[in-house]
Amino acid sequence: MLNDWVVAPTCLPLVRRRCHACAADRFRASGKFRVNANHKLLDVWLLVLCTACGDTAKLTVLERTHVRSVRPELLDRLHDNDLGLTAELLQDPVVQRRNRIALDWRGAWRLDTGGSDHLDHEVIDVSVRFAARIPVRPVRLIAEGCGLSRAEVERLVEEGKVVSAVRLGGRLSGDFTFTLKR
């Protein structure tokens, strides 16, 4: 029987970027947008707050964009300071690259395994689905989901008792499956 695990965000991740005021390197998203219109051109920024000094920084979302090229529902979400849109834009690779930021997901996600009834089976087939692009080590997920230590999971991988089509050594942010044989 295939068990479904879900890696889901619990809150917005921190934004890794250097603060110009205090040289800290973590910001938290305020969930607020600043929309500025200059005739028919729009500039849109996502406001983030430094975790150390509270100073505000702006992450560019749209720059000198003609107002007619912005979908009306997107403009409504920007004006409403939609938290869902904040989460979407923080994970957008274009926004990350444009603003030279990275996301810090520590403490901002959880693993839902659907219960612990799978732990006493001899062979466990698991499908891990990511609700957001959260980079996590598969060994950590397996250890947390099965109630094992990471060292024990790494030993099981070396012995061939944990098998997956993806490499379990690095970080993943995409769906994968694995089989654990005890």
Coordinates of C-alpha atoms in Angstrom, one line a residue:
M1 CA 0.0 0.0 0.0
L2 CA 1.3 3.4 -1.0
N3 CA 1.5 6.0 1.8
D4 CA 1.1 9.7 0.9
W5 CA 3.2 12.2 2.8
V6 CA 2.9 16.0 2.2
V7 CA 5.5 18.6 2.9
A8 CA 3.4 21.7 3.6
P9 CA 4.4 25.3 4.5
T10 CA 3.2 26.5 7.9
C11 CA 4.1 30.1 7.4
L12 CA 5.9 32.4 5.0
P13 CA 9.7 31.7 4.7
L14 CA 12.2 34.3 5.7
V15 CA 13.9 36.2 2.9
R16 CA 17.7 36.1 2.9
R17 CA 19.1 39.4 1.8
R18 CA 21.5 41.9 3.4
C19 CA 19.9 44.8 5.2
H20 CA 21.4 48.2 4.2
A21 CA 20.8 49.6 7.7
C22 CA 22.2 47.0 10.1
A23 CA 23.8 44.4 7.9
A24 CA 21.5 41.6 9.1
D25 CA 20.7 39.0 6.5
R26 CA 17.1 38.0 7.2
F27 CA 13.8 39.7 6.3
R28 CA 10.2 38.6 6.9
A29 CA 7.5 39.4 4.4
S30 CA 5.0 41.9 5.7
G31 CA 2.3 40.7 3.2
K32 CA 2.0 44.3 2.0
F33 CA 2.5 45.5 -1.6
R34 CA 3.2 49.0 -2.8
V35 CA 1.7 49.9 -6.1
N36 CA 2.9 53.1 -7.8
A37 CA 1.4 54.4 -11.0
N38 CA 3.2 56.9 -13.2
H39 CA 0.7 57.8 -16.0
K40 CA 0.1 54.4 -17.6
L41 CA 3.1 52.6 -16.1
L42 CA 3.0 50.6 -12.9
D43 CA 5.7 49.7 -10.4
V44 CA 4.9 47.1 -7.8
W45 CA 7.0 46.1 -4.8
L46 CA 6.6 43.5 -2.0
L47 CA 7.6 45.1 1.3
V48 CA 9.8 43.0 3.7
L49 CA 10.9 43.9 7.2
C50 CA 14.4 43.3 8.6
T51 CA 14.2 40.8 11.5
A52 CA 16.9 42.7 13.4
C53 CA 16.2 46.4 13.0
G54 CA 12.7 46.4 11.5
D55 CA 13.8 48.5 8.5
T56 CA 11.7 48.1 5.4
A57 CA 13.1 46.9 2.0
K58 CA 11.2 46.6 -1.3
L59 CA 11.4 43.6 -3.5
T60 CA 10.6 44.5 -7.1
V61 CA 7.6 42.5 -8.5
L62 CA 6.7 44.6 -11.6
E63 CA 8.8 47.4 -13.1
R64 CA 7.6 50.0 -15.6
T65 CA 4.8 47.7 -16.7
H66 CA 1.9 49.1 -18.8
V67 CA -1.3 49.1 -16.8
R68 CA -3.2 47.3 -19.5
S69 CA -0.8 44.3 -19.5
V70 CA -1.6 43.6 -15.8
R71 CA -4.6 41.3 -15.4
P72 CA -7.3 43.0 -13.4
E73 CA -7.6 40.1 -10.9
L74 CA -3.8 40.4 -10.2
L75 CA -4.2 44.1 -9.7
D76 CA -7.1 43.5 -7.2
R77 CA -5.0 41.0 -5.3
L78 CA -2.1 43.5 -5.1
H79 CA -4.4 46.2 -3.8
D80 CA -5.9 43.7 -1.2
N81 CA -2.5 42.7 0.0
D82 CA -3.3 39.1 -0.6
L83 CA -1.1 36.7 1.5
G84 CA -1.5 33.9 -1.0
L85 CA 0.0 36.2 -3.7
T86 CA 2.8 37.0 -1.3
A87 CA 3.6 33.3 -1.0
E88 CA 3.4 32.8 -4.7
L89 CA 5.7 35.7 -5.5
L90 CA 8.3 34.8 -2.9
Q91 CA 8.6 31.4 -4.6
D92 CA 8.7 32.8 -8.1
P93 CA 12.2 32.2 -9.5
V94 CA 12.0 35.4 -11.6
V95 CA 11.3 37.5 -8.5
Q96 CA 14.1 35.7 -6.6
R97 CA 16.6 36.3 -9.4
R98 CA 15.6 39.9 -10.0
N99 CA 15.9 40.8 -6.4
R100 CA 18.9 38.5 -5.7
I101 CA 17.2 36.8 -2.7
A102 CA 17.0 33.3 -1.4
L103 CA 14.4 31.8 1.0
D104 CA 15.1 30.4 4.4
W105 CA 12.5 27.7 5.1
R106 CA 13.8 26.7 8.6
G107 CA 10.8 26.3 10.9
A108 CA 8.3 27.2 8.2
W109 CA 7.2 23.7 7.1
R110 CA 5.8 20.5 8.5
L111 CA 5.6 16.9 7.3
D112 CA 2.1 15.3 7.3
T113 CA 2.4 11.5 7.2
G114 CA -1.2 10.7 7.7
G115 CA -0.6 8.8 11.0
S116 CA 1.8 6.2 12.3
D117 CA 0.1 3.0 11.3
H118 CA 2.7 2.5 8.5
L119 CA 5.6 2.2 11.0
D120 CA 5.1 -1.5 11.9
H121 CA 5.0 -2.8 8.3
E122 CA 8.0 -4.7 6.9
V123 CA 8.0 -2.8 3.6
I124 CA 6.8 0.8 3.3
D125 CA 6.1 2.5 0.0
V126 CA 5.9 6.2 0.3
S127 CA 5.0 9.0 -2.1
V128 CA 6.2 12.4 -0.9
R129 CA 4.5 15.5 -2.4
F130 CA 5.6 19.1 -1.9
A131 CA 2.8 21.7 -1.5
A132 CA 5.5 24.4 -2.2
R133 CA 9.1 24.4 -3.4
I134 CA 10.7 23.8 0.0
P135 CA 14.3 22.5 -0.3
V136 CA 14.6 19.6 2.2
R137 CA 16.9 16.7 2.5
P138 CA 15.1 13.4 1.8
V139 CA 17.0 11.7 4.5
R140 CA 15.6 14.2 7.0
L141 CA 12.0 13.6 5.7
I142 CA 12.4 9.8 5.9
A143 CA 13.9 10.0 9.4
E144 CA 11.1 12.3 10.7
G145 CA 8.3 10.3 9.0
C146 CA 9.5 6.9 10.2
G147 CA 10.7 8.0 13.6
L148 CA 14.4 7.1 12.9
S149 CA 17.6 9.0 13.3
R150 CA 19.2 10.5 10.3
A151 CA 22.3 8.4 10.8
E152 CA 20.1 5.3 10.8
V153 CA 18.4 6.3 7.6
E154 CA 21.8 7.0 5.9
R155 CA 22.9 3.6 7.0
L156 CA 19.8 2.0 5.5
V157 CA 20.4 3.9 2.3
E158 CA 24.0 2.5 2.1
E159 CA 22.7 -1.0 2.8
G160 CA 20.1 -0.7 0.0
K161 CA 17.1 -0.9 2.3
V162 CA 15.9 2.6 1.3
V163 CA 15.4 2.7 -2.5
S164 CA 14.3 5.7 -4.6
A165 CA 14.6 6.8 -8.2
V166 CA 16.0 10.1 -7.0
R167 CA 19.3 10.7 -5.3
L168 CA 18.7 10.9 -1.6
G169 CA 21.9 12.6 -0.7
G170 CA 21.2 16.3 -1.5
R171 CA 18.2 18.6 -1.1
L172 CA 15.0 18.1 -3.0
S173 CA 12.0 20.4 -3.5
G174 CA 10.1 18.2 -5.9
D175 CA 7.9 15.1 -5.5
F176 CA 9.5 11.7 -5.1
T177 CA 8.8 8.2 -4.0
F178 CA 10.8 5.7 -1.9
T179 CA 10.6 2.2 -0.5
L180 CA 11.9 1.3 3.0
K181 CA 12.6 -2.4 3.7
R182 CA 13.3 -3.3 7.3

